[in-house]
Amino acid sequence: MKYRQLSKEQFEALHKEFAQFLATQQIDVKEWVSIKQNKPEMADEELNLFSDVVWDDALTKTKYLEHFSKTNINLFKCEEKMISRIVVEISKSNFDFFNATDYNWFIDNTNDSSVQFLKGSKKYTKERNLELFDLVEKGSVISDGKLYESLFQLISR
């Protein structure tokens, strides 16, 4: 298995796609029920294979990732050969990006001395999708890139 098996909730959300996937394997509903009951290891293999297909498709389409913590934001632009990163760190006491008032303060005060921006880029050290998956497993979420691009414009002036 390349990634990890989808959760029960993720499988439920993708039940139509999973049914189509099984159909491409020439497995109908009746046969799937039989496989689950009589050959659980084979059922697990099918679930793993489908999970890898879903993860690979989602990660291949991923252009941006975001990871928020209380006092910093990590933003990633995921290109084909390299990944770029912007880090926002706030050194203000009791600051919390998860608090709407604090987040709005940051948006309105990007020039404050307590706000620090760092940026960099690197080539992937392993397969692109595996590196992105690792970031997702550590808490990053796929994003539309608006925050990354806005901050990139701000700090590139």
CSV table of N, CA and C in Angstrom, one decimal:
chain,number,residue,atom,x,y,z
A,1,MET,N,0.8,-1.2,0.0
A,1,MET,CA,0.0,0.0,0.0
A,1,MET,C,0.9,1.2,0.0
A,2,LYS,N,0.5,2.2,-0.9
A,2,LYS,CA,1.4,3.4,-1.0
A,2,LYS,C,1.1,4.4,0.0
A,3,TYR,N,-0.2,4.6,0.3
A,3,TYR,CA,-0.6,5.6,1.3
A,3,TYR,C,-1.2,5.0,2.5
A,4,ARG,N,-2.5,5.3,2.8
A,4,ARG,CA,-3.2,4.6,3.9
A,4,ARG,C,-4.6,4.3,3.4
A,5,GLN,N,-5.2,3.4,4.1
A,5,GLN,CA,-6.6,3.1,3.7
A,5,GLN,C,-7.5,4.2,4.1
A,6,LEU,N,-8.4,4.5,3.3
A,6,LEU,CA,-9.4,5.6,3.6
A,6,LEU,C,-10.2,5.2,4.8
A,7,SER,N,-10.7,6.1,5.5
A,7,SER,CA,-11.5,5.9,6.7
A,7,SER,C,-12.9,5.3,6.3
A,8,LYS,N,-13.6,4.8,7.2
A,8,LYS,CA,-15.0,4.3,6.9
A,8,LYS,C,-15.8,5.4,6.4
A,9,GLU,N,-15.7,6.6,6.9
A,9,GLU,CA,-16.5,7.8,6.5
A,9,GLU,C,-16.1,8.2,5.1
A,10,GLN,N,-14.8,8.1,4.7
A,10,GLN,CA,-14.4,8.4,3.4
A,10,GLN,C,-14.9,7.4,2.4
A,11,PHE,N,-14.9,6.1,2.8
A,11,PHE,CA,-15.4,5.1,1.9
A,11,PHE,C,-16.9,5.3,1.7
A,12,GLU,N,-17.6,5.7,2.7
A,12,GLU,CA,-19.1,5.9,2.6
A,12,GLU,C,-19.4,7.1,1.7
A,13,ALA,N,-18.5,8.1,1.8
A,13,ALA,CA,-18.7,9.3,0.9
A,13,ALA,C,-18.4,9.0,-0.5
A,14,LEU,N,-17.6,8.0,-0.7
A,14,LEU,CA,-17.2,7.6,-2.1
A,14,LEU,C,-17.8,6.3,-2.5
A,15,HIS,N,-18.9,5.9,-2.0
A,15,HIS,CA,-19.5,4.6,-2.3
A,15,HIS,C,-19.8,4.4,-3.7
A,16,LYS,N,-20.3,5.4,-4.4
A,16,LYS,CA,-20.5,5.2,-5.9
A,16,LYS,C,-19.3,5.0,-6.6
A,17,GLU,N,-18.2,5.8,-6.3
A,17,GLU,CA,-16.9,5.6,-7.0
A,17,GLU,C,-16.3,4.2,-6.7
A,18,PHE,N,-16.5,3.7,-5.4
A,18,PHE,CA,-16.0,2.4,-5.1
A,18,PHE,C,-16.8,1.3,-5.8
A,19,ALA,N,-18.1,1.5,-6.0
A,19,ALA,CA,-18.9,0.5,-6.8
A,19,ALA,C,-18.4,0.5,-8.2
A,20,GLN,N,-18.1,1.7,-8.8
A,20,GLN,CA,-17.5,1.7,-10.2
A,20,GLN,C,-16.2,1.0,-10.2
A,21,PHE,N,-15.4,1.3,-9.2
A,21,PHE,CA,-14.0,0.7,-9.1
A,21,PHE,C,-14.2,-0.9,-9.1
A,22,LEU,N,-15.1,-1.4,-8.3
A,22,LEU,CA,-15.3,-2.8,-8.2
A,22,LEU,C,-15.8,-3.3,-9.6
A,23,ALA,N,-16.7,-2.5,-10.2
A,23,ALA,CA,-17.2,-3.0,-11.5
A,23,ALA,C,-16.0,-3.1,-12.5
A,24,THR,N,-15.0,-2.2,-12.5
A,24,THR,CA,-13.9,-2.4,-13.4
A,24,THR,C,-13.1,-3.6,-13.1
A,25,GLN,N,-13.2,-4.1,-11.9
A,25,GLN,CA,-12.6,-5.4,-11.5
A,25,GLN,C,-13.5,-6.6,-11.7
A,26,GLN,N,-14.6,-6.3,-12.3
A,26,GLN,CA,-15.7,-7.3,-12.6
A,26,GLN,C,-16.2,-8.0,-11.3
A,27,ILE,N,-16.4,-7.1,-10.3
A,27,ILE,CA,-17.0,-7.6,-9.0
A,27,ILE,C,-18.3,-6.8,-8.8
A,28,ASP,N,-19.4,-7.6,-8.8
A,28,ASP,CA,-20.7,-7.0,-8.6
A,28,ASP,C,-21.0,-7.0,-7.1
A,29,VAL,N,-22.1,-6.4,-6.7
A,29,VAL,CA,-22.5,-6.3,-5.3
A,29,VAL,C,-22.5,-7.7,-4.6
A,30,LYS,N,-23.2,-8.6,-5.2
A,30,LYS,CA,-23.3,-9.9,-4.6
A,30,LYS,C,-21.9,-10.6,-4.4
A,31,GLU,N,-21.1,-10.4,-5.4
A,31,GLU,CA,-19.7,-11.0,-5.2
A,31,GLU,C,-18.9,-10.3,-4.1
A,32,TRP,N,-19.1,-8.9,-4.1
A,32,TRP,CA,-18.4,-8.1,-3.0
A,32,TRP,C,-18.8,-8.6,-1.6
A,33,VAL,N,-20.1,-8.8,-1.4
A,33,VAL,CA,-20.6,-9.3,-0.1
A,33,VAL,C,-19.9,-10.6,0.2
A,34,SER,N,-19.9,-11.5,-0.8
A,34,SER,CA,-19.2,-12.8,-0.6
A,34,SER,C,-17.7,-12.7,-0.2
A,35,ILE,N,-17.1,-11.8,-1.0
A,35,ILE,CA,-15.6,-11.6,-0.7
A,35,ILE,C,-15.4,-11.1,0.7
A,36,LYS,N,-16.2,-10.1,1.1
A,36,LYS,CA,-16.0,-9.5,2.5
A,36,LYS,C,-16.2,-10.6,3.5
A,37,GLN,N,-17.2,-11.5,3.3
A,37,GLN,CA,-17.5,-12.6,4.3
A,37,GLN,C,-16.5,-13.7,4.3
A,38,ASN,N,-16.1,-14.1,3.1
A,38,ASN,CA,-15.3,-15.3,2.9
A,38,ASN,C,-13.8,-15.1,2.7
A,39,LYS,N,-13.5,-14.0,2.2
A,39,LYS,CA,-12.1,-13.7,1.9
A,39,LYS,C,-11.7,-12.3,2.3
A,40,PRO,N,-11.7,-12.0,3.6
A,40,PRO,CA,-11.5,-10.7,4.2
A,40,PRO,C,-10.1,-10.1,3.7
A,41,GLU,N,-9.1,-11.0,3.5
A,41,GLU,CA,-7.8,-10.4,3.1
A,41,GLU,C,-7.9,-9.9,1.7
A,42,MET,N,-8.7,-10.5,0.8
A,42,MET,CA,-8.9,-10.1,-0.6
A,42,MET,C,-9.7,-8.8,-0.6
A,43,ALA,N,-10.7,-8.7,0.3
A,43,ALA,CA,-11.5,-7.5,0.5
A,43,ALA,C,-10.6,-6.3,0.9
A,44,ASP,N,-9.7,-6.6,1.8
A,44,ASP,CA,-8.8,-5.6,2.3
A,44,ASP,C,-7.8,-5.1,1.2
A,45,GLU,N,-7.4,-6.0,0.4
A,45,GLU,CA,-6.6,-5.7,-0.8
A,45,GLU,C,-7.3,-4.7,-1.7
A,46,GLU,N,-8.6,-5.0,-2.0
A,46,GLU,CA,-9.4,-4.1,-2.9
A,46,GLU,C,-9.6,-2.8,-2.2
A,47,LEU,N,-9.8,-2.7,-0.9
A,47,LEU,CA,-10.0,-1.4,-0.2
A,47,LEU,C,-8.7,-0.6,-0.3
A,48,ASN,N,-7.5,-1.3,-0.1
A,48,ASN,CA,-6.2,-0.7,-0.2
A,48,ASN,C,-6.0,-0.1,-1.6
A,49,LEU,N,-6.2,-0.9,-2.6
A,49,LEU,CA,-6.0,-0.5,-4.0
A,49,LEU,C,-6.9,0.7,-4.3
A,50,PHE,N,-8.1,0.7,-3.9
A,50,PHE,CA,-9.0,1.8,-4.2
A,50,PHE,C,-8.5,3.0,-3.4
A,51,SER,N,-8.1,2.9,-2.2
A,51,SER,CA,-7.6,4.0,-1.4
A,51,SER,C,-6.4,4.6,-2.1
A,52,ASP,N,-5.5,3.8,-2.6
A,52,ASP,CA,-4.3,4.4,-3.3
A,52,ASP,C,-4.7,5.1,-4.5
A,53,VAL,N,-5.7,4.6,-5.2
A,53,VAL,CA,-6.2,5.3,-6.4
A,53,VAL,C,-6.7,6.7,-6.1
A,54,VAL,N,-7.6,6.7,-5.0
A,54,VAL,CA,-8.2,8.0,-4.6
A,54,VAL,C,-7.1,9.0,-4.1
A,55,TRP,N,-6.2,8.5,-3.2
A,55,TRP,CA,-5.2,9.4,-2.7
A,55,TRP,C,-4.3,9.9,-3.9
A,56,ASP,N,-3.9,9.0,-4.7
A,56,ASP,CA,-3.0,9.5,-5.8
A,56,ASP,C,-3.7,10.5,-6.7
A,57,ASP,N,-5.0,10.3,-7.0
A,57,ASP,CA,-5.7,11.3,-7.8
A,57,ASP,C,-5.9,12.6,-7.1
A,58,ALA,N,-6.2,12.6,-5.8
A,58,ALA,CA,-6.4,13.8,-5.1
A,58,ALA,C,-5.0,14.6,-4.9
A,59,LEU,N,-4.0,13.9,-4.6
A,59,LEU,CA,-2.7,14.5,-4.5
A,59,LEU,C,-2.1,15.0,-5.8
A,60,THR,N,-2.3,14.3,-6.9
A,60,THR,CA,-1.9,14.8,-8.2
A,60,THR,C,-2.5,16.1,-8.5
A,61,LYS,N,-3.8,16.3,-8.1
A,61,LYS,CA,-4.5,17.5,-8.4
A,61,LYS,C,-4.2,18.7,-7.4
A,62,THR,N,-3.5,18.3,-6.3
A,62,THR,CA,-3.2,19.3,-5.3
A,62,THR,C,-2.2,20.3,-5.7
A,63,LYS,N,-2.6,21.6,-5.6
A,63,LYS,CA,-1.7,22.7,-5.9
A,63,LYS,C,-1.2,23.5,-4.7
A,64,TYR,N,-2.0,23.5,-3.6
A,64,TYR,CA,-1.7,24.2,-2.4
A,64,TYR,C,-2.1,23.4,-1.2
A,65,LEU,N,-1.3,23.6,-0.1
A,65,LEU,CA,-1.6,23.0,1.2
A,65,LEU,C,-1.5,24.1,2.2
A,66,GLU,N,-2.2,24.0,3.3
A,66,GLU,CA,-2.1,24.9,4.4
A,66,GLU,C,-2.0,24.1,5.7
A,67,HIS,N,-1.2,24.6,6.7
A,67,HIS,CA,-1.2,24.0,8.0
A,67,HIS,C,-1.2,25.2,9.0
A,68,PHE,N,-2.2,25.2,9.8
A,68,PHE,CA,-2.3,26.3,10.9
A,68,PHE,C,-2.0,25.7,12.2
A,69,SER,N,-1.3,26.4,13.0
A,69,SER,CA,-1.1,26.1,14.5
A,69,SER,C,-1.4,27.4,15.2
A,70,LYS,N,-1.3,27.4,16.5
A,70,LYS,CA,-1.7,28.6,17.3
A,70,LYS,C,-0.9,29.8,16.9
A,71,THR,N,0.4,29.7,16.7
A,71,THR,CA,1.2,30.9,16.5
A,71,THR,C,1.8,31.0,15.1
A,72,ASN,N,1.6,30.0,14.2
A,72,ASN,CA,2.1,30.1,12.9
A,72,ASN,C,1.3,29.4,11.9
A,73,ILE,N,1.6,29.8,10.6
A,73,ILE,CA,0.9,29.2,9.4
A,73,ILE,C,2.0,28.7,8.5
A,74,ASN,N,1.8,27.5,8.0
A,74,ASN,CA,2.7,27.0,6.9
A,74,ASN,C,1.9,26.9,5.7
A,75,LEU,N,2.3,27.6,4.6
A,75,LEU,CA,1.6,27.5,3.3
A,75,LEU,C,2.5,26.9,2.3
A,76,PHE,N,2.0,26.0,1.5
A,76,PHE,CA,2.8,25.3,0.5
A,76,PHE,C,2.2,25.5,-0.9
A,77,LYS,N,3.0,25.8,-1.8
A,77,LYS,CA,2.6,25.8,-3.3
A,77,LYS,C,3.3,24.5,-3.8
A,78,CYS,N,2.5,23.6,-4.3
A,78,CYS,CA,3.0,22.3,-4.7
A,78,CYS,C,3.1,22.2,-6.2
A,79,GLU,N,4.2,22.5,-6.8
A,79,GLU,CA,4.4,22.4,-8.2
A,79,GLU,C,4.9,21.0,-8.6
A,80,GLU,N,5.1,20.8,-9.9
A,80,GLU,CA,5.5,19.5,-10.4
A,80,GLU,C,6.8,19.0,-9.8
A,81,LYS,N,7.8,19.9,-9.9
A,81,LYS,CA,9.2,19.5,-9.5
A,81,LYS,C,9.7,20.0,-8.2
A,82,MET,N,9.0,21.0,-7.7
A,82,MET,CA,9.4,21.6,-6.4
A,82,MET,C,8.2,22.1,-5.6
A,83,ILE,N,8.5,22.3,-4.3
A,83,ILE,CA,7.5,22.8,-3.4
A,83,ILE,C,8.0,24.1,-2.8
A,84,SER,N,7.2,25.1,-2.7
A,84,SER,CA,7.5,26.4,-2.1
A,84,SER,C,6.7,26.6,-0.8
A,85,ARG,N,7.3,27.3,0.1
A,85,ARG,CA,6.7,27.4,1.4
A,85,ARG,C,6.8,28.8,1.9
A,86,ILE,N,5.7,29.2,2.5
A,86,ILE,CA,5.7,30.5,3.3
A,86,ILE,C,5.3,30.2,4.7
A,87,VAL,N,6.1,30.7,5.6
A,87,VAL,CA,5.8,30.5,7.0
A,87,VAL,C,5.5,31.9,7.6
A,88,VAL,N,4.4,31.9,8.4
A,88,VAL,CA,4.0,33.1,9.1
A,88,VAL,C,4.2,32.8,10.6
A,89,GLU,N,5.0,33.6,11.3
A,89,GLU,CA,5.1,33.4,12.7
A,89,GLU,C,4.7,34.6,13.4
A,90,ILE,N,4.0,34.5,14.5
A,90,ILE,CA,3.6,35.6,15.3
A,90,ILE,C,4.2,35.5,16.7
A,91,SER,N,4.9,36.5,17.1
A,91,SER,CA,5.6,36.4,18.4
A,91,SER,C,4.8,37.2,19.5
A,92,LYS,N,3.6,37.6,19.2
A,92,LYS,CA,2.7,38.4,20.1
A,92,LYS,C,2.2,37.4,21.2
A,93,SER,N,2.3,37.8,22.5
A,93,SER,CA,1.8,36.9,23.5
A,93,SER,C,0.3,36.6,23.4
A,94,ASN,N,-0.1,35.4,23.8
A,94,ASN,CA,-1.5,35.0,23.8
A,94,ASN,C,-2.2,35.0,22.4
A,95,PHE,N,-1.4,35.1,21.4
A,95,PHE,CA,-1.9,35.1,20.0
A,95,PHE,C,-2.4,33.7,19.6
A,96,ASP,N,-3.5,33.6,18.9
A,96,ASP,CA,-4.0,32.3,18.5
A,96,ASP,C,-4.7,32.5,17.1
A,97,PHE,N,-4.0,31.9,16.1
A,97,PHE,CA,-4.6,31.9,14.7
A,97,PHE,C,-6.0,31.3,14.6
A,98,PHE,N,-6.3,30.4,15.6
A,98,PHE,CA,-7.6,29.8,15.6
A,98,PHE,C,-8.7,30.7,16.1
A,99,ASN,N,-8.3,31.8,16.7
A,99,ASN,CA,-9.3,32.8,17.2
A,99,ASN,C,-9.5,33.8,16.1
A,100,ALA,N,-10.8,34.0,15.8
A,100,ALA,CA,-11.1,34.9,14.6
A,100,ALA,C,-10.6,36.3,14.8
A,101,THR,N,-10.7,36.8,16.1
A,101,THR,CA,-10.2,38.2,16.3
A,101,THR,C,-8.7,38.3,16.1
A,102,ASP,N,-8.0,37.3,16.6
A,102,ASP,CA,-6.5,37.3,16.3
A,102,ASP,C,-6.2,37.2,14.9
A,103,TYR,N,-6.9,36.3,14.2
A,103,TYR,CA,-6.6,36.1,12.8
A,103,TYR,C,-6.9,37.4,12.0
A,104,ASN,N,-8.0,38.0,12.3
A,104,ASN,CA,-8.3,39.3,11.6
A,104,ASN,C,-7.3,40.4,12.0
A,105,TRP,N,-6.8,40.4,13.2
A,105,TRP,CA,-5.7,41.3,13.6
A,105,TRP,C,-4.5,41.1,12.7
A,106,PHE,N,-4.1,39.8,12.5
A,106,PHE,CA,-3.0,39.5,11.6
A,106,PHE,C,-3.2,40.0,10.2
A,107,ILE,N,-4.4,39.8,9.6
A,107,ILE,CA,-4.7,40.2,8.3
A,107,ILE,C,-4.6,41.8,8.2
A,108,ASP,N,-5.0,42.5,9.2
A,108,ASP,CA,-4.9,43.9,9.2
A,108,ASP,C,-3.6,44.5,9.6
A,109,ASN,N,-2.7,43.7,10.2
A,109,ASN,CA,-1.4,44.2,10.7
A,109,ASN,C,-0.2,43.4,10.3
A,110,THR,N,-0.1,43.0,9.0
A,110,THR,CA,1.0,42.2,8.5
A,110,THR,C,2.3,42.9,8.6
A,111,ASN,N,2.3,44.2,8.8
A,111,ASN,CA,3.6,44.9,8.9
A,111,ASN,C,4.1,45.1,10.4
A,112,ASP,N,3.3,44.6,11.3
A,112,ASP,CA,3.6,44.7,12.7
A,112,ASP,C,4.9,43.9,13.0
A,113,SER,N,5.7,44.4,14.0
A,113,SER,CA,7.0,43.8,14.3
A,113,SER,C,6.9,42.4,14.8
A,114,SER,N,5.7,42.0,15.3
A,114,SER,CA,5.5,40.7,15.9
A,114,SER,C,5.3,39.7,14.8
A,115,VAL,N,5.1,40.1,13.5
A,115,VAL,CA,4.8,39.2,12.4
A,115,VAL,C,6.1,39.0,11.6
A,116,GLN,N,6.4,37.7,11.4
A,116,GLN,CA,7.6,37.4,10.7
A,116,GLN,C,7.2,36.5,9.5
A,117,PHE,N,7.7,36.7,8.3
A,117,PHE,CA,7.5,35.9,7.2
A,117,PHE,C,8.8,35.3,6.8
A,118,LEU,N,8.7,34.0,6.4
A,118,LEU,CA,9.9,33.3,5.9
A,118,LEU,C,9.4,32.6,4.6
A,119,LYS,N,10.3,32.5,3.6
A,119,LYS,CA,9.9,31.7,2.4
A,119,LYS,C,11.0,31.0,1.9
A,120,GLY,N,10.7,29.9,1.2
A,120,GLY,CA,11.8,29.1,0.6
A,120,GLY,C,11.2,28.1,-0.4
A,121,SER,N,12.0,27.5,-1.2
A,121,SER,CA,11.6,26.4,-2.1
A,121,SER,C,12.6,25.3,-2.1
A,122,LYS,N,12.2,24.1,-2.5
A,122,LYS,CA,13.1,23.0,-2.6
A,122,LYS,C,12.5,22.0,-3.6
A,123,LYS,N,13.4,21.2,-4.1
A,123,LYS,CA,13.0,20.1,-5.0
A,123,LYS,C,12.5,19.0,-4.1
A,124,TYR,N,11.6,18.2,-4.5
A,124,TYR,CA,11.1,17.1,-3.8
A,124,TYR,C,12.3,16.1,-3.6
A,125,THR,N,12.3,15.5,-2.4
A,125,THR,CA,13.4,14.5,-2.1
A,125,THR,C,12.9,13.1,-2.3
A,126,LYS,N,11.6,12.9,-2.4
A,126,LYS,CA,11.0,11.7,-2.8
A,126,LYS,C,9.9,12.0,-3.8
A,127,GLU,N,9.1,11.0,-4.1
A,127,GLU,CA,8.0,11.2,-5.0
A,127,GLU,C,7.1,12.3,-4.5
A,128,ARG,N,6.7,13.2,-5.4
A,128,ARG,CA,5.9,14.4,-5.1
A,128,ARG,C,4.7,14.0,-4.2
A,129,ASN,N,3.9,13.1,-4.7
A,129,ASN,CA,2.6,12.8,-4.0
A,129,ASN,C,2.9,12.2,-2.6
A,130,LEU,N,4.0,11.4,-2.5
A,130,LEU,CA,4.3,10.9,-1.1
A,130,LEU,C,4.7,12.0,-0.2
A,131,GLU,N,5.4,13.0,-0.7
A,131,GLU,CA,5.7,14.2,0.2
A,131,GLU,C,4.5,15.0,0.6
A,132,LEU,N,3.6,15.1,-0.4
A,132,LEU,CA,2.3,15.9,-0.1
A,132,LEU,C,1.5,15.0,0.9
A,133,PHE,N,1.4,13.7,0.7
A,133,PHE,CA,0.7,12.9,1.6
A,133,PHE,C,1.3,13.0,3.1
A,134,ASP,N,2.6,13.0,3.2
A,134,ASP,CA,3.2,13.2,4.5
A,134,ASP,C,2.8,14.5,5.2
A,135,LEU,N,2.7,15.6,4.4
A,135,LEU,CA,2.2,16.8,4.9
A,135,LEU,C,0.8,16.8,5.4
A,136,VAL,N,-0.1,16.1,4.6
A,136,VAL,CA,-1.5,15.9,4.9
A,136,VAL,C,-1.6,15.1,6.2
A,137,GLU,N,-0.8,14.0,6.3
A,137,GLU,CA,-0.9,13.2,7.5
A,137,GLU,C,-0.4,14.0,8.8
A,138,LYS,N,0.4,15.0,8.6
A,138,LYS,CA,0.9,15.8,9.7
A,138,LYS,C,-0.1,17.0,10.0
A,139,GLY,N,-1.2,17.0,9.3
A,139,GLY,CA,-2.2,18.1,9.6
A,139,GLY,C,-2.5,19.1,8.5
A,140,SER,N,-1.7,19.1,7.4
A,140,SER,CA,-2.0,20.1,6.4
A,140,SER,C,-3.3,19.7,5.7
A,141,VAL,N,-3.9,20.7,5.1
A,141,VAL,CA,-5.2,20.5,4.3
A,141,VAL,C,-5.0,21.1,3.0
A,142,ILE,N,-5.7,20.5,2.0
A,142,ILE,CA,-5.6,21.0,0.6
A,142,ILE,C,-6.4,22.3,0.6
A,143,SER,N,-5.9,23.3,-0.1
A,143,SER,CA,-6.5,24.7,-0.1
A,143,SER,C,-6.6,25.2,-1.5
A,144,ASP,N,-7.2,26.3,-1.7
A,144,ASP,CA,-7.4,27.0,-3.0
A,144,ASP,C,-6.2,27.9,-3.3
A,145,GLY,N,-5.3,28.1,-2.3
A,145,GLY,CA,-4.1,28.9,-2.6
A,145,GLY,C,-4.2,30.4,-2.5
A,146,LYS,N,-5.4,30.9,-2.2
A,146,LYS,CA,-5.6,32.3,-2.1
A,146,LYS,C,-4.7,33.0,-1.1
A,147,LEU,N,-4.6,32.4,0.1
A,147,LEU,CA,-3.8,32.9,1.2
A,147,LEU,C,-2.3,32.9,0.8
A,148,TYR,N,-1.9,31.8,0.2
A,148,TYR,CA,-0.5,31.7,-0.2
A,148,TYR,C,-0.2,32.8,-1.2
A,149,GLU,N,-1.0,32.9,-2.2
A,149,GLU,CA,-0.7,33.9,-3.3
A,149,GLU,C,-0.8,35.3,-2.8
A,150,SER,N,-1.7,35.6,-1.9
A,150,SER,CA,-1.8,37.0,-1.3
A,150,SER,C,-0.6,37.3,-0.5
A,151,LEU,N,-0.1,36.3,0.3
A,151,LEU,CA,1.0,36.6,1.2
A,151,LEU,C,2.3,36.6,0.3
A,152,PHE,N,2.4,35.8,-0.7
A,152,PHE,CA,3.5,35.8,-1.6
A,152,PHE,C,3.7,37.2,-2.3
A,153,GLN,N,2.5,37.8,-2.7
A,153,GLN,CA,2.6,39.1,-3.3
A,153,GLN,C,3.0,40.1,-2.3
A,154,LEU,N,2.5,40.0,-1.1
A,154,LEU,CA,2.8,41.0,0.0
A,154,LEU,C,4.3,40.9,0.3
A,155,ILE,N,4.9,39.7,0.4
A,155,ILE,CA,6.3,39.7,0.9
A,155,ILE,C,7.3,39.7,-0.3
A,156,SER,N,6.8,39.7,-1.5
A,156,SER,CA,7.7,39.8,-2.7
A,156,SER,C,7.9,41.2,-3.2
A,157,ARG,N,7.3,42.2,-2.6
A,157,ARG,CA,7.4,43.6,-3.0
A,157,ARG,C,8.7,44.1,-2.8
